[in-house]
C-alpha cells in the first residue's frame, strides 16, 4: 500500500541478532569475573596460604627505613659522646691554662726575687754562676786560713766539677790577677788528691809537669790556680813569686774563691751570714 512505511526485515533481523549477542557478551564477561573472584577467594581462604602477600619492594622499603633509623640512633649517640668529650677537653684545657698562668706568675716572681738577691750579694762581693755563689777574698791568707774564712761565711774553698766551672774560675783569676786557692789537697795521703768535701779528684786541669811535689820542703799539698787553665801544687807556706808574695809575718797569702749551692726552700748559711756580716745583725 502506498504511504505505508516499509520495514527492512534484514536490518531488523540483524538488530535482533545484535541484541542477542550483547547480553551474551555481558554474560561472558560476568562469568569470567565471577571465576576470577572465586579463584581469588579460594587463594585467600585456602589453609596455609597468606591472605596478603606484600610486594618485594615493600620489604626493601621497610628494611631501608629500619637501617636509616638505626643509623640515626648511632649518629645521635656519636654526637652525644663527642659533645661530652669536647666539654671535658675544654674544661681540662681551661684548667691547664689557669695552672700555666699561675706557674708563669710564680716563675716571674721567683725571677724577680732571684735578681734581687743577686743584686744584694753582688754588692757584698758575691758572684752568681750556675746555681752557686762565688766570693773572692780581699785579704791575703794561707790555704788553711782561706778555708777557715770560707767556712766562716757558710761556704768552702771552690770545688771544680766541670769544664764550664773551670772556665768560670779562670775568669775570676783574670779579675783578681793573682793566684786563687782551690779546695783540693793531698795532705791526708800523698798523691791522692781529694776535694774539701772528701770526694776524689776525677778530672784535673794541671799545668805541664804538675803535680810534681818538687818544692823546697817537698810538701806541696795544696793547689793554686795561678794561670788560666793550669793548676799547680805548692806548699801552704810557699807561693810562686818568692818573697814578693809574702806578707809582713812571712806567711803565704792567696786569695780564696768560695762556692756554695743555692736552695729555694731556705736561704743557705752563706746568705744568712753574709747579710749579718754586712748589716751587723
PDB file of C-alpha atoms in Angstrom:
ATOM      1  CA  UNK A   1       0.000   0.000   0.000  1.00  0.00           C
ATOM      2  CA  UNK A   2       1.068   3.429  -0.795  1.00  0.00           C
ATOM      3  CA  UNK A   3       2.071   5.623   2.047  1.00  0.00           C
ATOM      4  CA  UNK A   4       2.911   2.842   4.458  1.00  0.00           C
ATOM      5  CA  UNK A   5       6.463   2.613   5.672  1.00  0.00           C
ATOM      6  CA  UNK A   6       8.395  -0.343   4.676  1.00  0.00           C
ATOM      7  CA  UNK A   7      10.275  -2.353   7.215  1.00  0.00           C
ATOM      8  CA  UNK A   8      13.739  -3.501   6.391  1.00  0.00           C
ATOM      9  CA  UNK A   9      13.476  -7.036   7.568  1.00  0.00           C
ATOM     10  CA  UNK A  10      17.138  -7.657   7.039  1.00  0.00           C
ATOM     11  CA  UNK A  11      18.101  -4.785   9.262  1.00  0.00           C
ATOM     12  CA  UNK A  12      15.549  -5.815  11.799  1.00  0.00           C
ATOM     13  CA  UNK A  13      16.881  -9.291  11.740  1.00  0.00           C
ATOM     14  CA  UNK A  14      20.391  -8.004  12.170  1.00  0.00           C
ATOM     15  CA  UNK A  15      19.310  -5.750  15.001  1.00  0.00           C
ATOM     16  CA  UNK A  16      17.683  -8.622  16.776  1.00  0.00           C
ATOM     17  CA  UNK A  17      20.772 -10.651  16.309  1.00  0.00           C
ATOM     18  CA  UNK A  18      22.898  -7.826  17.789  1.00  0.00           C
ATOM     19  CA  UNK A  19      20.556  -7.561  20.740  1.00  0.00           C
ATOM     20  CA  UNK A  20      21.007 -11.206  21.468  1.00  0.00           C
ATOM     21  CA  UNK A  21      24.784 -11.067  21.086  1.00  0.00           C
ATOM     22  CA  UNK A  22      25.194  -8.119  23.509  1.00  0.00           C
ATOM     23  CA  UNK A  23      23.733  -9.955  26.514  1.00  0.00           C
ATOM     24  CA  UNK A  24      25.854 -12.898  25.596  1.00  0.00           C
ATOM     25  CA  UNK A  25      28.974 -10.780  25.727  1.00  0.00           C
ATOM     26  CA  UNK A  26      27.935  -9.253  29.030  1.00  0.00           C
ATOM     27  CA  UNK A  27      27.196 -12.637  30.477  1.00  0.00           C
ATOM     28  CA  UNK A  28      30.531 -13.913  29.244  1.00  0.00           C
ATOM     29  CA  UNK A  29      32.391 -11.072  30.937  1.00  0.00           C
ATOM     30  CA  UNK A  30      30.425 -11.517  34.146  1.00  0.00           C
ATOM     31  CA  UNK A  31      31.161 -15.213  34.154  1.00  0.00           C
ATOM     32  CA  UNK A  32      34.850 -14.538  33.706  1.00  0.00           C
ATOM     33  CA  UNK A  33      34.827 -12.009  36.574  1.00  0.00           C
ATOM     34  CA  UNK A  34      32.998 -14.470  38.757  1.00  0.00           C
ATOM     35  CA  UNK A  35      35.571 -17.143  38.069  1.00  0.00           C
ATOM     36  CA  UNK A  36      38.418 -14.749  38.877  1.00  0.00           C
ATOM     37  CA  UNK A  37      36.685 -13.712  42.097  1.00  0.00           C
ATOM     38  CA  UNK A  38      36.251 -17.323  43.136  1.00  0.00           C
ATOM     39  CA  UNK A  39      39.851 -18.087  42.410  1.00  0.00           C
ATOM     40  CA  UNK A  40      40.931 -15.065  44.483  1.00  0.00           C
ATOM     41  CA  UNK A  41      38.625 -16.044  47.332  1.00  0.00           C
ATOM     42  CA  UNK A  42      39.949 -19.566  47.159  1.00  0.00           C
ATOM     43  CA  UNK A  43      43.505 -18.377  47.357  1.00  0.00           C
ATOM     44  CA  UNK A  44      42.686 -16.203  50.399  1.00  0.00           C
ATOM     45  CA  UNK A  45      40.619 -18.846  52.161  1.00  0.00           C
ATOM     46  CA  UNK A  46      42.849 -21.821  51.455  1.00  0.00           C
ATOM     47  CA  UNK A  47      44.510 -23.136  54.640  1.00  0.00           C
ATOM     48  CA  UNK A  48      48.251 -22.365  54.924  1.00  0.00           C
ATOM     49  CA  UNK A  49      48.063 -19.605  52.345  1.00  0.00           C
ATOM     50  CA  UNK A  50      48.582 -15.960  53.485  1.00  0.00           C
ATOM     51  CA  UNK A  51      45.737 -13.636  52.728  1.00  0.00           C
ATOM     52  CA  UNK A  52      48.229 -10.792  51.947  1.00  0.00           C
ATOM     53  CA  UNK A  53      51.467 -11.162  50.121  1.00  0.00           C
ATOM     54  CA  UNK A  54      53.405  -7.864  50.193  1.00  0.00           C
ATOM     55  CA  UNK A  55      55.418  -6.972  47.203  1.00  0.00           C
ATOM     56  CA  UNK A  56      59.236  -7.320  47.326  1.00  0.00           C
ATOM     57  CA  UNK A  57      59.671  -3.560  47.014  1.00  0.00           C
ATOM     58  CA  UNK A  58      57.649  -3.086  50.227  1.00  0.00           C
ATOM     59  CA  UNK A  59      60.088  -5.278  52.150  1.00  0.00           C
ATOM     60  CA  UNK A  60      63.028  -3.295  50.749  1.00  0.00           C
ATOM     61  CA  UNK A  61      61.429  -0.032  51.861  1.00  0.00           C
ATOM     62  CA  UNK A  62      60.895  -1.366  55.363  1.00  0.00           C
ATOM     63  CA  UNK A  63      64.472  -2.652  55.600  1.00  0.00           C
ATOM     64  CA  UNK A  64      65.777   0.687  54.365  1.00  0.00           C
ATOM     65  CA  UNK A  65      63.674   2.544  56.916  1.00  0.00           C
ATOM     66  CA  UNK A  66      64.963   0.330  59.738  1.00  0.00           C
ATOM     67  CA  UNK A  67      68.575   0.838  58.638  1.00  0.00           C
ATOM     68  CA  UNK A  68      68.114   4.593  58.436  1.00  0.00           C
ATOM     69  CA  UNK A  69      66.552   4.624  61.885  1.00  0.00           C
ATOM     70  CA  UNK A  70      69.445   2.660  63.367  1.00  0.00           C
ATOM     71  CA  UNK A  71      71.911   4.932  61.591  1.00  0.00           C
ATOM     72  CA  UNK A  72      70.204   7.994  63.058  1.00  0.00           C
ATOM     73  CA  UNK A  73      70.366   6.484  66.545  1.00  0.00           C
ATOM     74  CA  UNK A  74      74.056   5.678  66.067  1.00  0.00           C
ATOM     75  CA  UNK A  75      74.833   9.171  64.795  1.00  0.00           C
ATOM     76  CA  UNK A  76      72.948  10.683  67.716  1.00  0.00           C
ATOM     77  CA  UNK A  77      74.975   8.571  70.158  1.00  0.00           C
ATOM     78  CA  UNK A  78      78.217   9.590  68.447  1.00  0.00           C
ATOM     79  CA  UNK A  79      77.238  13.260  68.609  1.00  0.00           C
ATOM     80  CA  UNK A  80      76.439  12.962  72.315  1.00  0.00           C
ATOM     81  CA  UNK A  81      79.779  11.257  73.033  1.00  0.00           C
ATOM     82  CA  UNK A  82      81.668  13.875  71.027  1.00  0.00           C
ATOM     83  CA  UNK A  83      79.900  16.682  72.855  1.00  0.00           C
ATOM     84  CA  UNK A  84      80.773  15.160  76.233  1.00  0.00           C
ATOM     85  CA  UNK A  85      84.404  14.655  75.193  1.00  0.00           C
ATOM     86  CA  UNK A  86      84.591  18.184  73.827  1.00  0.00           C
ATOM     87  CA  UNK A  87      83.226  19.639  77.045  1.00  0.00           C
ATOM     88  CA  UNK A  88      85.671  17.581  79.131  1.00  0.00           C
ATOM     89  CA  UNK A  89      88.621  18.605  76.967  1.00  0.00           C
ATOM     90  CA  UNK A  90      87.539  22.227  77.065  1.00  0.00           C
ATOM     91  CA  UNK A  91      87.306  22.103  80.853  1.00  0.00           C
ATOM     92  CA  UNK A  92      90.701  20.421  81.093  1.00  0.00           C
ATOM     93  CA  UNK A  93      92.206  22.979  78.723  1.00  0.00           C
ATOM     94  CA  UNK A  94      90.846  25.808  80.839  1.00  0.00           C
ATOM     95  CA  UNK A  95      92.286  24.228  83.982  1.00  0.00           C
ATOM     96  CA  UNK A  96      95.673  23.791  82.307  1.00  0.00           C
ATOM     97  CA  UNK A  97      95.571  27.386  81.133  1.00  0.00           C
ATOM     98  CA  UNK A  98      94.875  28.538  84.685  1.00  0.00           C
ATOM     99  CA  UNK A  99      97.729  26.404  86.015  1.00  0.00           C
ATOM    100  CA  UNK A 100     100.022  27.728  83.295  1.00  0.00           C
ATOM    101  CA  UNK A 101      99.131  31.305  84.162  1.00  0.00           C
ATOM    102  CA  UNK A 102      99.723  30.637  87.860  1.00  0.00           C
ATOM    103  CA  UNK A 103     103.067  28.959  87.191  1.00  0.00           C
ATOM    104  CA  UNK A 104     104.088  31.779  84.882  1.00  0.00           C
ATOM    105  CA  UNK A 105     103.269  34.334  87.545  1.00  0.00           C
ATOM    106  CA  UNK A 106     105.136  32.279  90.152  1.00  0.00           C
ATOM    107  CA  UNK A 107     108.146  31.956  87.845  1.00  0.00           C
ATOM    108  CA  UNK A 108     108.207  35.686  87.212  1.00  0.00           C
ATOM    109  CA  UNK A 109     108.019  36.329  90.941  1.00  0.00           C
ATOM    110  CA  UNK A 110     110.885  33.911  91.613  1.00  0.00           C
ATOM    111  CA  UNK A 111     112.964  35.530  88.884  1.00  0.00           C
ATOM    112  CA  UNK A 112     112.401  38.911  90.476  1.00  0.00           C
ATOM    113  CA  UNK A 113     113.392  37.575  93.883  1.00  0.00           C
ATOM    114  CA  UNK A 114     116.463  35.865  92.460  1.00  0.00           C
ATOM    115  CA  UNK A 115     117.502  39.058  90.714  1.00  0.00           C
ATOM    116  CA  UNK A 116     117.001  40.969  93.941  1.00  0.00           C
ATOM    117  CA  UNK A 117     119.201  38.530  95.870  1.00  0.00           C
ATOM    118  CA  UNK A 118     121.789  38.577  93.105  1.00  0.00           C
ATOM    119  CA  UNK A 119     121.932  42.343  93.284  1.00  0.00           C
ATOM    120  CA  UNK A 120     122.290  42.255  97.069  1.00  0.00           C
ATOM    121  CA  UNK A 121     125.046  39.666  97.026  1.00  0.00           C
ATOM    122  CA  UNK A 122     126.762  41.377  94.132  1.00  0.00           C
ATOM    123  CA  UNK A 123     127.040  44.422  96.353  1.00  0.00           C
ATOM    124  CA  UNK A 124     128.516  42.167  99.053  1.00  0.00           C
ATOM    125  CA  UNK A 125     131.155  40.811  96.661  1.00  0.00           C
ATOM    126  CA  UNK A 126     129.496  37.502  95.739  1.00  0.00           C
ATOM    127  CA  UNK A 127     129.258  36.389  92.099  1.00  0.00           C
ATOM    128  CA  UNK A 128     126.457  34.134  90.881  1.00  0.00           C
ATOM    129  CA  UNK A 129     127.113  31.308  88.429  1.00  0.00           C
ATOM    130  CA  UNK A 130     125.179  28.122  87.664  1.00  0.00           C
ATOM    131  CA  UNK A 131     123.196  27.951  90.920  1.00  0.00           C
ATOM    132  CA  UNK A 132     126.245  28.769  93.047  1.00  0.00           C
ATOM    133  CA  UNK A 133     127.728  31.832  94.686  1.00  0.00           C
ATOM    134  CA  UNK A 134     131.442  32.632  94.430  1.00  0.00           C
ATOM    135  CA  UNK A 135     133.425  35.045  96.548  1.00  0.00           C
ATOM    136  CA  UNK A 136     137.000  36.309  96.182  1.00  0.00           C
ATOM    137  CA  UNK A 137     138.554  37.316  99.463  1.00  0.00           C
ATOM    138  CA  UNK A 138     140.098  40.759  99.719  1.00  0.00           C
ATOM    139  CA  UNK A 139     142.681  39.580 102.259  1.00  0.00           C
ATOM    140  CA  UNK A 140     145.824  37.567 101.622  1.00  0.00           C
ATOM    141  CA  UNK A 141     145.703  34.301 103.553  1.00  0.00           C
ATOM    142  CA  UNK A 142     147.241  30.848 103.582  1.00  0.00           C
ATOM    143  CA  UNK A 143     145.300  27.842 102.296  1.00  0.00           C
ATOM    144  CA  UNK A 144     144.122  26.876 105.795  1.00  0.00           C
ATOM    145  CA  UNK A 145     143.260  30.447 106.725  1.00  0.00           C
ATOM    146  CA  UNK A 146     141.445  30.922 103.442  1.00  0.00           C
ATOM    147  CA  UNK A 147     139.405  27.809 104.047  1.00  0.00           C
ATOM    148  CA  UNK A 148     138.592  28.986 107.573  1.00  0.00           C
ATOM    149  CA  UNK A 149     137.434  32.297 106.161  1.00  0.00           C
ATOM    150  CA  UNK A 150     135.230  30.410 103.715  1.00  0.00           C
ATOM    151  CA  UNK A 151     133.625  28.282 106.427  1.00  0.00           C
ATOM    152  CA  UNK A 152     133.013  31.404 108.498  1.00  0.00           C
ATOM    153  CA  UNK A 153     130.991  32.671 105.549  1.00  0.00           C
ATOM    154  CA  UNK A 154     128.998  29.434 105.370  1.00  0.00           C
ATOM    155  CA  UNK A 155     130.893  28.120 102.331  1.00  0.00           C
ATOM    156  CA  UNK A 156     134.153  26.363 101.478  1.00  0.00           C
ATOM    157  CA  UNK A 157     137.023  26.591  99.038  1.00  0.00           C
ATOM    158  CA  UNK A 158     135.853  26.141  95.490  1.00  0.00           C
ATOM    159  CA  UNK A 159     135.280  22.618  94.140  1.00  0.00           C
ATOM    160  CA  UNK A 160     135.528  22.490  90.347  1.00  0.00           C
ATOM    161  CA  UNK A 161     133.148  19.856  88.993  1.00  0.00           C
ATOM    162  CA  UNK A 162     133.022  20.679  85.291  1.00  0.00           C
ATOM    163  CA  UNK A 163     134.878  22.320  82.452  1.00  0.00           C
ATOM    164  CA  UNK A 164     132.350  25.147  82.462  1.00  0.00           C
ATOM    165  CA  UNK A 165     133.111  25.854  86.103  1.00  0.00           C
ATOM    166  CA  UNK A 166     136.847  25.717  85.368  1.00  0.00           C
ATOM    167  CA  UNK A 167     136.373  28.367  82.683  1.00  0.00           C
ATOM    168  CA  UNK A 168     134.360  30.474  85.096  1.00  0.00           C
ATOM    169  CA  UNK A 169     137.081  30.231  87.768  1.00  0.00           C
ATOM    170  CA  UNK A 170     139.583  31.260  85.089  1.00  0.00           C
ATOM    171  CA  UNK A 171     137.525  34.394  84.524  1.00  0.00           C
ATOM    172  CA  UNK A 172     137.741  35.098  88.263  1.00  0.00           C
ATOM    173  CA  UNK A 173     141.508  34.690  88.059  1.00  0.00           C
ATOM    174  CA  UNK A 174     141.590  37.301  85.304  1.00  0.00           C
ATOM    175  CA  UNK A 175     139.667  39.675  87.563  1.00  0.00           C
ATOM    176  CA  UNK A 176     141.991  39.184  90.522  1.00  0.00           C
ATOM    177  CA  UNK A 177     145.263  38.790  88.566  1.00  0.00           C
ATOM    178  CA  UNK A 178     146.618  36.688  91.412  1.00  0.00           C
ATOM    179  CA  UNK A 179     146.696  33.065  92.458  1.00  0.00           C
ATOM    180  CA  UNK A 180     143.483  31.520  93.724  1.00  0.00           C
ATOM    181  CA  UNK A 181     143.367  28.743  96.253  1.00  0.00           C
ATOM    182  CA  UNK A 182     141.017  25.914  95.296  1.00  0.00           C
ATOM    183  CA  UNK A 183     139.652  23.254  97.604  1.00  0.00           C
ATOM    184  CA  UNK A 184     141.987  20.433  96.501  1.00  0.00           C
ATOM    185  CA  UNK A 185     144.683  18.801  98.665  1.00  0.00           C
ATOM    186  CA  UNK A 186     146.647  15.583  99.226  1.00  0.00           C
ATOM    187  CA  UNK A 187     147.556  16.282 102.848  1.00  0.00           C
ATOM    188  CA  UNK A 188     145.961  13.045 104.066  1.00  0.00           C
ATOM    189  CA  UNK A 189     147.698  10.742 101.549  1.00  0.00           C
ATOM    190  CA  UNK A 190     150.479  11.851  99.236  1.00  0.00           C
ATOM    191  CA  UNK A 191     149.477  11.899  95.531  1.00  0.00           C
ATOM    192  CA  UNK A 192     145.861  11.057  96.419  1.00  0.00           C
ATOM    193  CA  UNK A 193     144.088  14.289  95.628  1.00  0.00           C
ATOM    194  CA  UNK A 194     140.741  14.957  97.247  1.00  0.00           C
ATOM    195  CA  UNK A 195     138.383  17.866  97.375  1.00  0.00           C
ATOM    196  CA  UNK A 196     137.499  19.511 100.660  1.00  0.00           C
ATOM    197  CA  UNK A 197     134.175  17.632 100.724  1.00  0.00           C
ATOM    198  CA  UNK A 198     136.061  14.299 100.686  1.00  0.00           C
ATOM    199  CA  UNK A 199     135.382  13.322  97.065  1.00  0.00           C
ATOM    200  CA  UNK A 200     138.275  12.080  94.951  1.00  0.00           C
ATOM    201  CA  UNK A 201     139.567  14.102  92.022  1.00  0.00           C
ATOM    202  CA  UNK A 202     138.248  12.742  88.728  1.00  0.00           C
ATOM    203  CA  UNK A 203     139.259  15.413  86.205  1.00  0.00           C
ATOM    204  CA  UNK A 204     142.155  17.808  86.685  1.00  0.00           C
ATOM    205  CA  UNK A 205     143.439  20.825  84.796  1.00  0.00           C
ATOM    206  CA  UNK A 206     147.075  20.645  85.794  1.00  0.00           C
ATOM    207  CA  UNK A 207     149.830  22.690  84.258  1.00  0.00           C
ATOM    208  CA  UNK A 208     152.632  20.999  82.356  1.00  0.00           C
ATOM    209  CA  UNK A 209     154.567  18.655  84.662  1.00  0.00           C
ATOM    210  CA  UNK A 210     152.119  19.147  87.540  1.00  0.00           C
ATOM    211  CA  UNK A 211     151.585  17.933  90.168  1.00  0.00           C
ATOM    212  CA  UNK A 212     155.245  17.256  90.928  1.00  0.00           C
ATOM    213  CA  UNK A 213     155.680  17.848  94.692  1.00  0.00           C
ATOM    214  CA  UNK A 214     159.014  19.492  93.885  1.00  0.00           C
ATOM    215  CA  UNK A 215     159.060  22.407  96.316  1.00  0.00           C
ATOM    216  CA  UNK A 216     161.915  23.163  98.676  1.00  0.00           C
ATOM    217  CA  UNK A 217     160.207  21.358 101.507  1.00  0.00           C
ATOM    218  CA  UNK A 218     158.646  18.773  99.219  1.00  0.00           C
ATOM    219  CA  UNK A 219     155.272  19.139 100.895  1.00  0.00           C
ATOM    220  CA  UNK A 220     153.272  20.548  98.012  1.00  0.00           C
ATOM    221  CA  UNK A 221     149.923  19.527  99.407  1.00  0.00           C
ATOM    222  CA  UNK A 222     147.748  22.448  98.294  1.00  0.00           C
ATOM    223  CA  UNK A 223     146.606  23.551  94.850  1.00  0.00           C
ATOM    224  CA  UNK A 224     146.531  27.030  93.425  1.00  0.00           C
ATOM    225  CA  UNK A 225     145.177  28.354  90.152  1.00  0.00           C
ATOM    226  CA  UNK A 226     147.965  30.700  89.146  1.00  0.00           C
ATOM    227  CA  UNK A 227     147.454  30.793  85.383  1.00  0.00           C
ATOM    228  CA  UNK A 228     144.391  30.252  83.189  1.00  0.00           C
ATOM    229  CA  UNK A 229     143.587  26.565  82.751  1.00  0.00           C
ATOM    230  CA  UNK A 230     146.517  25.465  84.905  1.00  0.00           C
ATOM    231  CA  UNK A 231     146.688  24.057  88.412  1.00  0.00           C
ATOM    232  CA  UNK A 232     149.875  23.958  90.409  1.00  0.00           C
ATOM    233  CA  UNK A 233     150.607  22.111  93.642  1.00  0.00           C
ATOM    234  CA  UNK A 234     152.553  24.183  96.148  1.00  0.00           C
ATOM    235  CA  UNK A 235     153.205  24.071  99.890  1.00  0.00           C
ATOM    236  CA  UNK A 236     150.915  26.077 102.065  1.00  0.00           C
ATOM    237  CA  UNK A 237     153.922  28.203 103.132  1.00  0.00           C
ATOM    238  CA  UNK A 238     155.187  28.976  99.635  1.00  0.00           C
ATOM    239  CA  UNK A 239     153.960  30.696  96.530  1.00  0.00           C
ATOM    240  CA  UNK A 240     155.260  31.385  93.040  1.00  0.00           C
ATOM    241  CA  UNK A 241     156.980  34.761  93.148  1.00  0.00           C
ATOM    242  CA  UNK A 242     159.047  34.190  96.282  1.00  0.00           C
ATOM    243  CA  UNK A 243     159.449  36.967  98.853  1.00  0.00           C
ATOM    244  CA  UNK A 244     157.247  39.388  96.950  1.00  0.00           C
ATOM    245  CA  UNK A 245     154.269  37.203  97.712  1.00  0.00           C
ATOM    246  CA  UNK A 246     154.808  37.135 101.485  1.00  0.00           C
ATOM    247  CA  UNK A 247     153.104  39.425 103.933  1.00  0.00           C
ATOM    248  CA  UNK A 248     154.681  41.082 106.946  1.00  0.00           C
ATOM    249  CA  UNK A 249     154.526  37.912 109.019  1.00  0.00           C
ATOM    250  CA  UNK A 250     156.177  35.830 106.297  1.00  0.00           C
ATOM    251  CA  UNK A 251     153.032  33.774 105.736  1.00  0.00           C
ATOM    252  CA  UNK A 252     151.995  32.913 102.197  1.00  0.00           C
ATOM    253  CA  UNK A 253     148.790  34.661 101.187  1.00  0.00           C
ATOM    254  CA  UNK A 254     146.458  33.730  98.358  1.00  0.00           C
ATOM    255  CA  UNK A 255     143.019  34.968  97.575  1.00  0.00           C
ATOM    256  CA  UNK A 256     140.398  32.317  98.223  1.00  0.00           C
ATOM    257  CA  UNK A 257     137.454  31.614  95.981  1.00  0.00           C
ATOM    258  CA  UNK A 258     134.407  30.067  97.589  1.00  0.00           C
ATOM    259  CA  UNK A 259     131.237  28.491  96.310  1.00  0.00           C
ATOM    260  CA  UNK A 260     128.005  27.338  97.822  1.00  0.00           C
ATOM    261  CA  UNK A 261     124.837  25.916  96.332  1.00  0.00           C
ATOM    262  CA  UNK A 262     121.605  27.902  96.345  1.00  0.00           C
ATOM    263  CA  UNK A 263     118.345  26.477  97.605  1.00  0.00           C
ATOM    264  CA  UNK A 264     114.782  27.663  97.156  1.00  0.00           C
ATOM    265  CA  UNK A 265     113.248  26.371 100.348  1.00  0.00           C
ATOM    266  CA  UNK A 266     115.510  28.178 102.786  1.00  0.00           C
ATOM    267  CA  UNK A 267     118.364  30.617 102.253  1.00  0.00           C
ATOM    268  CA  UNK A 268     121.673  28.796 102.784  1.00  0.00           C
ATOM    269  CA  UNK A 269     124.012  29.664 105.578  1.00  0.00           C
ATOM    270  CA  UNK A 270     126.219  31.722 103.309  1.00  0.00           C
ATOM    271  CA  UNK A 271     123.339  34.090 102.556  1.00  0.00           C
ATOM    272  CA  UNK A 272     122.385  34.495 106.207  1.00  0.00           C
ATOM    273  CA  UNK A 273     125.958  35.039 107.341  1.00  0.00           C
ATOM    274  CA  UNK A 274     126.723  37.428 104.513  1.00  0.00           C
ATOM    275  CA  UNK A 275     123.727  39.570 105.376  1.00  0.00           C
ATOM    276  CA  UNK A 276     124.590  39.515 109.082  1.00  0.00           C
ATOM    277  CA  UNK A 277     128.190  40.500 108.387  1.00  0.00           C
ATOM    278  CA  UNK A 278     127.087  43.295 106.086  1.00  0.00           C
ATOM    279  CA  UNK A 279     124.273  44.750 108.163  1.00  0.00           C
ATOM    280  CA  UNK A 280     125.744  43.790 111.552  1.00  0.00           C
ATOM    281  CA  UNK A 281     122.561  41.979 112.572  1.00  0.00           C
TER     282      UNK A 281
END
